[in-house]
Amino acid sequence: MAVLTLAERASLVGSLDYKVLRTIYELNSSYEYVPYSIIINKLGLLERELKEVLLKLYNLKLVSKERVLKEIGYRITFTGLDTLAIKKLYASKVLNKLGIIIGEGKESNVYFGYDFSDETIIVKFHRVGRTSYKNIRKIRGIKYKEDWIKLTIENAEREFSALSCLINNYANVPKPLGQAYNAVVMEYIQGNELYRTNLNNPEEVLEEIISNVRIAYQYCGKLVHGDLSEYNILIREDGKPYIIDWPQWKKDDEDLLFRDLTNILYYFNKKYEIYKDIDQVINYIKGE
């Protein structure tokens, strides 16, 4: 049996399927697995109708199920969350078609997409799983267990808000185009990661990266990227650097700022033998 793509799964979800899926998502804030009896009482559907829809959603891997207190309970999966996002982005005229997957990481899956003018865009689906959960808790100072789906949606909202502030202040970041559930849609920047690029003008690129870190700090409430390195800086074809991956930002965190800058300055020093005093760079970013 052929494995369905995310776009194919989403296309098979009709209006009633979407309604049931969204209801399970909403009820998952109160139940780890939403009991069947709660779902049917909430929606007022015929038992035959609901069972058919739940079987379809389960077969499409949009929900998981488990027996809880003598009845079956349902929980939305990350694929189900992706599907809700796709449907909402389509309804809001942000995303017309979802393309192929181009990146798969610990915390997100990235796809090509196409808007209603058939222009290429990027659709990033956040997914906070077991591996990344501990790292996010440490960075954000979360002291108690939070639901992974809640943190996943929060990741998307955080990234969208950061990109919105940064682009409004003329930083070199992908322009945010929309956000729904765990998805962030942004412009497509054609280029390669910094670590895969041999720069003709490394001094200029480093200066521009530092300037963008300064914009984030000075004009977006002391915003610090939190995970800056040669792996999340894209170099456009004309040599312009763009900083990507902003969900782990924090505000007014000098330790994180020091770590971000140490990573970048070390990279440029090692590869291009460019040296900058980190204290002077930090003073420039902070406006001191």
Coordinates of N, CA and C in Angstrom, one line a residue, residues 12 14 19 30 40 62 71 84 88 98 101 136 140 144 154 169 178 190 193 203 245 267 270 274 278 283:
L12 N -8.1 14.5 1.7 CA -9.1 13.5 2.0 C -10.1 13.8 3.1
G14 N -12.8 15.8 4.7 CA -14.0 16.6 4.4 C -14.5 17.5 5.5
K19 N -14.5 18.8 11.3 CA -15.2 19.2 12.5 C -14.9 18.3 13.7
S30 N -8.3 19.2 27.9 CA -8.9 18.7 29.1 C -8.7 17.2 29.3
I40 N -19.2 12.3 21.2 CA -20.6 12.2 20.6 C -21.5 13.2 21.3
L62 N -4.5 10.6 11.7 CA -4.7 12.0 12.2 C -5.0 12.0 13.6
E71 N -13.7 2.6 27.8 CA -14.1 3.1 26.5 C -12.9 3.7 25.8
L84 N -5.1 20.3 10.3 CA -5.9 21.4 10.8 C -5.3 22.7 10.3
K88 N -6.9 25.5 7.6 CA -7.1 26.9 8.1 C -6.3 27.9 7.2
L98 N 0.2 22.4 -0.9 CA 1.4 22.0 -0.2 C 2.2 21.1 -1.1
I101 N 8.3 17.8 1.0 CA 9.0 18.0 2.2 C 10.5 18.3 1.8
I136 N 13.8 22.4 25.1 CA 12.9 23.6 25.2 C 12.6 24.0 26.6
R140 N 13.7 27.7 28.0 CA 12.6 28.6 28.5 C 12.4 28.6 30.0
Y144 N 7.7 22.7 34.9 CA 6.7 21.6 35.1 C 6.3 21.0 33.7
E154 N 2.7 26.8 20.6 CA 3.3 27.9 21.2 C 4.6 28.2 20.4
N169 N 11.2 45.7 11.3 CA 12.3 46.6 11.6 C 13.5 46.3 10.6
G178 N 1.8 34.0 7.3 CA 0.6 33.5 8.0 C 1.0 32.4 9.0
Q190 N 15.9 31.7 -1.4 CA 16.7 30.7 -2.1 C 18.2 30.9 -1.8
E193 N 22.8 27.1 3.5 CA 23.2 27.4 4.9 C 24.6 27.9 4.9
E203 N 33.9 39.2 5.7 CA 33.8 40.3 6.7 C 32.5 41.0 6.6
D245 N 14.9 30.2 11.8 CA 14.6 29.4 13.0 C 14.6 30.2 14.3
Y267 N 33.0 30.6 14.5 CA 32.9 30.0 13.1 C 33.7 30.9 12.1
K270 N 37.4 30.6 12.8 CA 38.0 29.3 12.4 C 38.1 29.2 10.9
I274 N 38.9 35.6 10.8 CA 38.4 37.0 11.1 C 38.2 37.0 12.6
I278 N 34.6 39.9 21.5 CA 33.2 39.6 21.8 C 32.6 40.7 22.7
N283 N 28.7 45.1 23.3 CA 28.5 46.5 23.6 C 27.8 47.2 22.5

